[in-house]
PDB file of C-alpha atoms in Angstrom:
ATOM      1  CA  UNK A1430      64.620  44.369  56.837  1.00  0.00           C
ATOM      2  CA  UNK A1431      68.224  43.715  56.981  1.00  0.00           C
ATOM      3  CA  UNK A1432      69.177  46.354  54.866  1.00  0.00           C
ATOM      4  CA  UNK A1433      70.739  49.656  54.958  1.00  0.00           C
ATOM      5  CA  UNK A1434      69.325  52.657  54.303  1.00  0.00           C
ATOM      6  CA  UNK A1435      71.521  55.631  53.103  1.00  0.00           C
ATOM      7  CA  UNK A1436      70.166  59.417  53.265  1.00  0.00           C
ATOM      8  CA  UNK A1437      69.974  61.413  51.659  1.00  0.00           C
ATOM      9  CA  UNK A1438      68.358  59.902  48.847  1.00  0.00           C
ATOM     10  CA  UNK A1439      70.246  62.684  46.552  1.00  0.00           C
ATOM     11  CA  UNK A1440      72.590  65.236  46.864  1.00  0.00           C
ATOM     12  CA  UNK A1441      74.018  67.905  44.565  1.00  0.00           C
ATOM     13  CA  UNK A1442      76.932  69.811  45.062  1.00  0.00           C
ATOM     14  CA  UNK A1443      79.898  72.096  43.010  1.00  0.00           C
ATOM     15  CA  UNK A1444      82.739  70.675  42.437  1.00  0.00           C
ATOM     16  CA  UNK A1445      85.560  71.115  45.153  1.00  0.00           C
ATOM     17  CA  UNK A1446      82.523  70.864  47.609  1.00  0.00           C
ATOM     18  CA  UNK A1447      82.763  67.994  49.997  1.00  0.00           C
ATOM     19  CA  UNK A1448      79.882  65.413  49.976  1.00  0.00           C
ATOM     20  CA  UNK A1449      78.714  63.576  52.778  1.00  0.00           C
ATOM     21  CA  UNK A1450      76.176  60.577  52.539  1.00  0.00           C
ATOM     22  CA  UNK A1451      74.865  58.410  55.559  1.00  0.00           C
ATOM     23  CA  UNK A1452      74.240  54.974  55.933  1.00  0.00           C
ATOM     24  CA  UNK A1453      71.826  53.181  58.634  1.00  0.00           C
ATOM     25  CA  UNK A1454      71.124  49.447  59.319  1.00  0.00           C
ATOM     26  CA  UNK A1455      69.440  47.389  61.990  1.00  0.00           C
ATOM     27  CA  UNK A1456      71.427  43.937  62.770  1.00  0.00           C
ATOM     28  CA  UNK A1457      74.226  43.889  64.596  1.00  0.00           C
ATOM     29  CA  UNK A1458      77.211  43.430  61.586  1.00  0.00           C
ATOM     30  CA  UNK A1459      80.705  41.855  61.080  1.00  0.00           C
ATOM     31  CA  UNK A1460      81.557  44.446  58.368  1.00  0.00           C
ATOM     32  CA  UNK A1461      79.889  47.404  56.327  1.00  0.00           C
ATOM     33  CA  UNK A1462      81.385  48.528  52.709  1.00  0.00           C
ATOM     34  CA  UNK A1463      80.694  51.597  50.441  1.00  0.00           C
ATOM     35  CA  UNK A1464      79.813  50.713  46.945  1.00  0.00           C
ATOM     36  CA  UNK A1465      79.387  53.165  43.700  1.00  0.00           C
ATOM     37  CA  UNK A1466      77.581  52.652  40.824  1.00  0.00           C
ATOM     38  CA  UNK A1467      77.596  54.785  37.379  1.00  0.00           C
ATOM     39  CA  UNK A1468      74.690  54.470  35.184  1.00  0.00           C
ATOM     40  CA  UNK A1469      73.682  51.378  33.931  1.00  0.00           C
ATOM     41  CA  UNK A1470      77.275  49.952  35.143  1.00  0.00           C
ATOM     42  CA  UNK A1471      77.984  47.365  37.371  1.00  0.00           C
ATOM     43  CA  UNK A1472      79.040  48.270  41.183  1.00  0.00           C
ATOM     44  CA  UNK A1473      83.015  48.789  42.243  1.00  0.00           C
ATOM     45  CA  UNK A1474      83.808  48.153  46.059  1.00  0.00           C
ATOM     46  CA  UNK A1475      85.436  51.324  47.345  1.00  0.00           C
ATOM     47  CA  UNK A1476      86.115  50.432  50.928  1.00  0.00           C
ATOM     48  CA  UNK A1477      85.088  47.827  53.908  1.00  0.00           C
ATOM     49  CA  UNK A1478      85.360  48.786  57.460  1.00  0.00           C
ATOM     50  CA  UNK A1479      85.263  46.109  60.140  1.00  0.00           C
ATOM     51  CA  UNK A1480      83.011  46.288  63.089  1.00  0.00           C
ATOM     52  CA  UNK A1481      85.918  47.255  65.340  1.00  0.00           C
ATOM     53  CA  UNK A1482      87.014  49.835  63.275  1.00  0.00           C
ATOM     54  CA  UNK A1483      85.918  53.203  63.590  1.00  0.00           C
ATOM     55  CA  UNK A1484      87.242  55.179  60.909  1.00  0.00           C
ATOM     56  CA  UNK A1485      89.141  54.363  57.403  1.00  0.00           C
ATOM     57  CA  UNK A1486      90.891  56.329  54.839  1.00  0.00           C
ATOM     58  CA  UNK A1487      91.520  55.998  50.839  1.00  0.00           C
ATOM     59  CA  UNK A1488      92.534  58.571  48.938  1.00  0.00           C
ATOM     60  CA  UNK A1489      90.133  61.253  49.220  1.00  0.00           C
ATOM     61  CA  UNK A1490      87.685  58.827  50.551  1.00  0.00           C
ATOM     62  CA  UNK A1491      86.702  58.922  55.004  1.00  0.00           C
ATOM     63  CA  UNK A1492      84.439  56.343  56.437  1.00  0.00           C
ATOM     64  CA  UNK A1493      83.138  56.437  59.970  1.00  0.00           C
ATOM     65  CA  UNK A1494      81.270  53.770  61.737  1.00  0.00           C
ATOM     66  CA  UNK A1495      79.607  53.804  64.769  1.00  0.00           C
ATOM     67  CA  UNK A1496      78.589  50.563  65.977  1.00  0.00           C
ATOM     68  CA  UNK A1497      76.213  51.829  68.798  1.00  0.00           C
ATOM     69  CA  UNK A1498      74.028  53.789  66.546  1.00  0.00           C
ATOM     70  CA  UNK A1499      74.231  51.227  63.887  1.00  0.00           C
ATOM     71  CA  UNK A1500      75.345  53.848  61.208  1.00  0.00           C
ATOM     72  CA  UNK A1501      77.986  55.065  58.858  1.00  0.00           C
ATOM     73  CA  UNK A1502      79.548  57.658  56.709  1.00  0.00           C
ATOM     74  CA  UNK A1503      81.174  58.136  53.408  1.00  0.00           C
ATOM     75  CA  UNK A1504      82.927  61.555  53.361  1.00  0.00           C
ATOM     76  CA  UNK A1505      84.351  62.332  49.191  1.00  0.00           C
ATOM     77  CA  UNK A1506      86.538  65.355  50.082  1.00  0.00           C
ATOM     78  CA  UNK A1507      87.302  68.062  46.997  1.00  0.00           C
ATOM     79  CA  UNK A1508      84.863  66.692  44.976  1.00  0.00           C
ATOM     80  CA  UNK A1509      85.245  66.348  41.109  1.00  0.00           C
ATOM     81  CA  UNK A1510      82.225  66.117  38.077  1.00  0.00           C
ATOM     82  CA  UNK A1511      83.856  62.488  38.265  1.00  0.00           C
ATOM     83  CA  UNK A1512      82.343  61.700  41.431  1.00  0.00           C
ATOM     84  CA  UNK A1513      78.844  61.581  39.820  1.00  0.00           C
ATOM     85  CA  UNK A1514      77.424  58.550  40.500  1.00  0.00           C
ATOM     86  CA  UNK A1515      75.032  56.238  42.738  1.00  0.00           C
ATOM     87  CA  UNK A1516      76.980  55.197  45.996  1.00  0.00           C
ATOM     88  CA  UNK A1517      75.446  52.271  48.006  1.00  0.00           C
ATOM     89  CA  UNK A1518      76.148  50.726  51.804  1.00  0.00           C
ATOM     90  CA  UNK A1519      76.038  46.702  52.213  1.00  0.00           C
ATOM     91  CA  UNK A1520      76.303  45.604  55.451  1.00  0.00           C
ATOM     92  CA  UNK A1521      77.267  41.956  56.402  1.00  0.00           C
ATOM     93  CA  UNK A1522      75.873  40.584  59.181  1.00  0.00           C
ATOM     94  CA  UNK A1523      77.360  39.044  62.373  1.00  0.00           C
ATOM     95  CA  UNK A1524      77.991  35.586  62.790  1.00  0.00           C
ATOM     96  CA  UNK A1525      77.001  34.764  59.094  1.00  0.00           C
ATOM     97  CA  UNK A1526      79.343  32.249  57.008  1.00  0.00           C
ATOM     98  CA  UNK A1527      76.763  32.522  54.286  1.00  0.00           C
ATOM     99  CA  UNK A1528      78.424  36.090  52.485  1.00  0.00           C
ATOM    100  CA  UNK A1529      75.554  38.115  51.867  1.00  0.00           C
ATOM    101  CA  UNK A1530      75.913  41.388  51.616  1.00  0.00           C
ATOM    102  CA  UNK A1531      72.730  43.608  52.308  1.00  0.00           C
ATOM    103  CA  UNK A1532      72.557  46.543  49.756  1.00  0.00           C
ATOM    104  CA  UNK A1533      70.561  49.947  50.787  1.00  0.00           C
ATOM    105  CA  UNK A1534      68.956  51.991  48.041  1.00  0.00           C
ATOM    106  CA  UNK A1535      71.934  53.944  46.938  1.00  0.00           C
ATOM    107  CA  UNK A1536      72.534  58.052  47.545  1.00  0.00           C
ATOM    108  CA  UNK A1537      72.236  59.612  44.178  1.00  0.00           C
ATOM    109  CA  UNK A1538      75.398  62.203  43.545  1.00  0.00           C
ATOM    110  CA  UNK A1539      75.398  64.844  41.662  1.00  0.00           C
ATOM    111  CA  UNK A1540      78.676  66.911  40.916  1.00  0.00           C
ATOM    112  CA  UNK A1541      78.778  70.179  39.150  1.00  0.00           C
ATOM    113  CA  UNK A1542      81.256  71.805  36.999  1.00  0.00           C
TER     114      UNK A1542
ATOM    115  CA  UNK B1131      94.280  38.894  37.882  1.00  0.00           C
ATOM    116  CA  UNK B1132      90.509  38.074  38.143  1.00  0.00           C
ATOM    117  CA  UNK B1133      87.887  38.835  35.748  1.00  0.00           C
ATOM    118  CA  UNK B1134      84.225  38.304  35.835  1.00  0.00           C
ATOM    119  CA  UNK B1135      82.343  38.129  32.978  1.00  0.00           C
ATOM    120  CA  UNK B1136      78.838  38.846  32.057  1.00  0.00           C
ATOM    121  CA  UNK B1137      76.210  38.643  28.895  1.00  0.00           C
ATOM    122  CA  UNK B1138      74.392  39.859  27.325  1.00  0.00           C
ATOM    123  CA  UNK B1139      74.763  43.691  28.237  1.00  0.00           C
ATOM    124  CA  UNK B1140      70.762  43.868  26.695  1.00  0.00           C
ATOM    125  CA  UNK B1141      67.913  41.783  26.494  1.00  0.00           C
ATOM    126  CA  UNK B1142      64.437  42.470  25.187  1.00  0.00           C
ATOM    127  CA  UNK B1143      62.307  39.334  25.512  1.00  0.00           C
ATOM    128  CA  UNK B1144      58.692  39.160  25.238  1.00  0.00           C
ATOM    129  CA  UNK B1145      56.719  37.273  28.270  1.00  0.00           C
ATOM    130  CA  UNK B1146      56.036  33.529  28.692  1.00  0.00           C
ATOM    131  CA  UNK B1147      59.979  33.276  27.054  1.00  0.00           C
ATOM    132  CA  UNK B1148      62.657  31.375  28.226  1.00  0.00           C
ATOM    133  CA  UNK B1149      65.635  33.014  29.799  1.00  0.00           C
ATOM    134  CA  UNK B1150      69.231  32.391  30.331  1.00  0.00           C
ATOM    135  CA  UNK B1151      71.797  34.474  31.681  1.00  0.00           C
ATOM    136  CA  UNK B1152      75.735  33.568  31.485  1.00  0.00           C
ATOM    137  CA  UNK B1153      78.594  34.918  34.240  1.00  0.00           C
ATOM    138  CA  UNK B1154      82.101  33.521  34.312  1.00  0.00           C
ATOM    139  CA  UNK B1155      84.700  34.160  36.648  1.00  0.00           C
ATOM    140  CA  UNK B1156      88.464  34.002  35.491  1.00  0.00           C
ATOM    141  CA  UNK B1157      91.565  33.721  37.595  1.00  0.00           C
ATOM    142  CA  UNK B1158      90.328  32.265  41.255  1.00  0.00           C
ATOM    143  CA  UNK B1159      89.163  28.913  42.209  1.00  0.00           C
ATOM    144  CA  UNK B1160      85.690  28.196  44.712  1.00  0.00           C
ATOM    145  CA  UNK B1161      84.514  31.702  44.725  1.00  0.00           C
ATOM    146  CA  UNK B1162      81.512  32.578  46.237  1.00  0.00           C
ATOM    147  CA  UNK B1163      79.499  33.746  43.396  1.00  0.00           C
ATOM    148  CA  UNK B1164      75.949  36.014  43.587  1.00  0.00           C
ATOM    149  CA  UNK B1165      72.986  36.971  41.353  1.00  0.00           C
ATOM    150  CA  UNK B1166      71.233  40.426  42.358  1.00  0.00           C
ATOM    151  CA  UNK B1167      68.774  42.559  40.653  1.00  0.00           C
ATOM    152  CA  UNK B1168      68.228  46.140  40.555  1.00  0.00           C
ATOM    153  CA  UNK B1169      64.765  47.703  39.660  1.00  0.00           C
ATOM    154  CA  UNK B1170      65.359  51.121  38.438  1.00  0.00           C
ATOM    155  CA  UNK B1171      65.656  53.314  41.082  1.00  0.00           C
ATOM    156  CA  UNK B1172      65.899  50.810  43.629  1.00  0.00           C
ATOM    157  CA  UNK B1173      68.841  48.732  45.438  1.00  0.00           C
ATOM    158  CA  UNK B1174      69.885  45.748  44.635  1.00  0.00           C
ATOM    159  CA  UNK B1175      67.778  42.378  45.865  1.00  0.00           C
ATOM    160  CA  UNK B1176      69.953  39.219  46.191  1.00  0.00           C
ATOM    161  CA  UNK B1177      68.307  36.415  44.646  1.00  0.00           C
ATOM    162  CA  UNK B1178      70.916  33.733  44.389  1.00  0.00           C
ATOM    163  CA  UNK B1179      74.730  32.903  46.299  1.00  0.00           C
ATOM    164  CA  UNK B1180      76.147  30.025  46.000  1.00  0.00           C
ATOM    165  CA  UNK B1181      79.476  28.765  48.177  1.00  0.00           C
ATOM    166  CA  UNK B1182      80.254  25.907  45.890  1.00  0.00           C
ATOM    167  CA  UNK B1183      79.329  23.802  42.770  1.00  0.00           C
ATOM    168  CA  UNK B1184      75.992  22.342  42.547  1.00  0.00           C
ATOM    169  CA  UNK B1185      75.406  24.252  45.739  1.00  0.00           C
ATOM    170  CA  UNK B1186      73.137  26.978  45.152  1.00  0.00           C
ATOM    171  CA  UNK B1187      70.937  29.067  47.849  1.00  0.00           C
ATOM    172  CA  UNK B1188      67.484  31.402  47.183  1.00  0.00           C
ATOM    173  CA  UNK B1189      66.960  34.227  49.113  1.00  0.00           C
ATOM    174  CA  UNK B1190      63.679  34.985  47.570  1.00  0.00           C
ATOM    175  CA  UNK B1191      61.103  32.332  45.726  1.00  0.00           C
ATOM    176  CA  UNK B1192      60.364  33.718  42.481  1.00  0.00           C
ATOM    177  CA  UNK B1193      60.787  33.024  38.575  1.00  0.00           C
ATOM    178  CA  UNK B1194      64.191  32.307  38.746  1.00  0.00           C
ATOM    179  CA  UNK B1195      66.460  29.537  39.014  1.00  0.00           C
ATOM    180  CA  UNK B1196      70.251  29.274  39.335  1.00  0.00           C
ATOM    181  CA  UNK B1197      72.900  27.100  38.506  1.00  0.00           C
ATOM    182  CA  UNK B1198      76.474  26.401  38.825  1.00  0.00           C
ATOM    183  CA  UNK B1199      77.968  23.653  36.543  1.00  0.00           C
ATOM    184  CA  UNK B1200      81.418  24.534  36.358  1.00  0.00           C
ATOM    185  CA  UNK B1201      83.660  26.308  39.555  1.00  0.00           C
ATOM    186  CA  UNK B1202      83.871  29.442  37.521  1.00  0.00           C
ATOM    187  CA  UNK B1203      80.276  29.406  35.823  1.00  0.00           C
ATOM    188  CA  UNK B1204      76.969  30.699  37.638  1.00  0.00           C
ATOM    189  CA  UNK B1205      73.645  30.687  35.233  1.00  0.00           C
ATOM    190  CA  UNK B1206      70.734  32.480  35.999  1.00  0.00           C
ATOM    191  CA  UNK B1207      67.485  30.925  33.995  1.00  0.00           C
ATOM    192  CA  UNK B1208      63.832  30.982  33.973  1.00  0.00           C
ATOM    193  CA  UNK B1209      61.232  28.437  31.900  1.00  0.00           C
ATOM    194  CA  UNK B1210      59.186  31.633  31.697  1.00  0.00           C
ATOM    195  CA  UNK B1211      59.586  34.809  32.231  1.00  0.00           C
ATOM    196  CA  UNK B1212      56.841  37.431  33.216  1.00  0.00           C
ATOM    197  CA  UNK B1213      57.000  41.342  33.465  1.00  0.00           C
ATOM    198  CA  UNK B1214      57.587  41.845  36.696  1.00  0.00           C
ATOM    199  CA  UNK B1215      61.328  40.009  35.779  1.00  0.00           C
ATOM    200  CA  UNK B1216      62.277  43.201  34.100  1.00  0.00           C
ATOM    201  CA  UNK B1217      65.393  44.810  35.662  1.00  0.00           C
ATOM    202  CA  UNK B1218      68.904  45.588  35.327  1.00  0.00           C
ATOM    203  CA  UNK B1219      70.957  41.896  36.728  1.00  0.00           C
ATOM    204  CA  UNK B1220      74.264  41.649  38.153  1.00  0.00           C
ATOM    205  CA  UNK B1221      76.527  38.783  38.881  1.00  0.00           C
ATOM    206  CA  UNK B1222      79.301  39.242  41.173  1.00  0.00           C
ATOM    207  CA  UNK B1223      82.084  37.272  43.112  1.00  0.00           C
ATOM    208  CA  UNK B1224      84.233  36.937  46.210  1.00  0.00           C
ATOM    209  CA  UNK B1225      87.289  35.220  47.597  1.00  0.00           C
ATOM    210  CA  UNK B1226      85.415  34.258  50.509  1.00  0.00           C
ATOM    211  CA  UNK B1227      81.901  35.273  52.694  1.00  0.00           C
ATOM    212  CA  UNK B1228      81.380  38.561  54.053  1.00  0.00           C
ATOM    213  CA  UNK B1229      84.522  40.189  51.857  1.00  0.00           C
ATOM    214  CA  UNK B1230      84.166  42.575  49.129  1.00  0.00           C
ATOM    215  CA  UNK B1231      82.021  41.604  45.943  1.00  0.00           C
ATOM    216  CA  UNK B1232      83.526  42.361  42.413  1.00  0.00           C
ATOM    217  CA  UNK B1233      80.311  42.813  40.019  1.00  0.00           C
ATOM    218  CA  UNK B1234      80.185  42.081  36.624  1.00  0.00           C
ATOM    219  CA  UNK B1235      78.872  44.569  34.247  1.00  0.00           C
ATOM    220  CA  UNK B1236      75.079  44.054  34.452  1.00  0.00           C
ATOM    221  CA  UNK B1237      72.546  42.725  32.427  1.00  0.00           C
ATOM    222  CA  UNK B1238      69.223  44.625  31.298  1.00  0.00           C
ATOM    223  CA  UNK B1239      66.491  42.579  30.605  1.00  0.00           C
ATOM    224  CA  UNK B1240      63.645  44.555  29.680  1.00  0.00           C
ATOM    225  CA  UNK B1241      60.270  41.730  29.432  1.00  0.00           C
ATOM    226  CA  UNK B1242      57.672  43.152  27.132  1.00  0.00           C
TER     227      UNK B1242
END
């Protein structure tokens, strides 16, 4: 399968923790982008990092790629009750004109108050 | 600005039905528009893209059919639909192939 595969599956944490989640795919890709997702909502793109980038900032967002191991990471610093919500990977392969994106199953995070 | 619209938010239809599912896209021209379903749980499955009217690609044989009449309109349809169609649907768009997708606001068909 194309797609990625984020771990952990779920993760709860306090608010002002930071949460990291973890991304893995197999092809080699032109881009990867971090997706969220509340509950029964539609997704909204939160960033795209291009195969020769290694890391990318917004706001209190860091994402790391690492093209040799074919993996990623979404890094929500200070984290707020907010942040609760499904977060997803899509990776975009290399060479394809086509535009699919390939979604992974999604972490599932939890914030507390 | 762009907006993508999507209905209905809910759908309860019993098997063997017909189905038809609307998304619109407002404020671009030629977008690349998708269809993608979501079992609960699960991540999302792309079942149609298409690059251009008329010009519609499957990525998985199923149910489902897709169409695109107008630029801005993508359709999602089946003659009949069966259980295993149950699921939370989600059209989205892009300037162009391989960029960021903008999703609509999901439909959730429940088959019964």
């Amino acid at each position: 399968s194309q797609q990625g595969e984020e771990d952990p599956q779920a993760l709860s944490i306090q608010e002002g923790e930071n949460a990291t989640m973890n991304c893995s795919y197999k092809t080699s890709i032109n881009n990867l982008q971090w997706y969220r997702q509340n509950s029964g909502r539609g997704l909204v793109h939160l960033i795209l990092i291009r195969s020769n980038e290694r890391e990318k900032h917004s706001g209190r967002l860091r994402v790391t790629l690492d093209t040799s191991k074919k993996s990623s990471s979404l890094l929500i610093t200070a984290s707020r009750a907010a942040d609760t919500a499904s977060y997803f990977c899509a990776t975009a392969d290399r060479g394809s004109t086509l535009g699919r994106l390939y979604f992974g199953r999604g972490t599932q995070l939890t914030v507390w108050p | 600005s762009q907006t993508i619209h999507q209905w209905p938010a809910t759908l309860v239809q019993p098997v063997g039905s017909p189905l038809s599912l609307e998304c619109t896209v407002e404020g671009t021209s030629n977008p690349n528009l998708y269809w993608y379903r979501q079992a609960a749980g699960r991540g999302l499955q792309l079942l149609f893209y298409s690059v251009g009217i008329g010009q519609i690609s499957s990525e998985v044989p199923q149910n489902l059919s897709a169409s695109r009449p107008q630029d801005w309109q993508f359709i999602l349809s089946s003659k009949k639909l069966l259980l295993s169609d149950s699921g939370f649907y989600l059209c989205a768009w892009s300037h162009s192939p391989n960029e960021k997708l903008f999703f609509g606001s999901g439909t959730q068909l429940s088959v019964l």
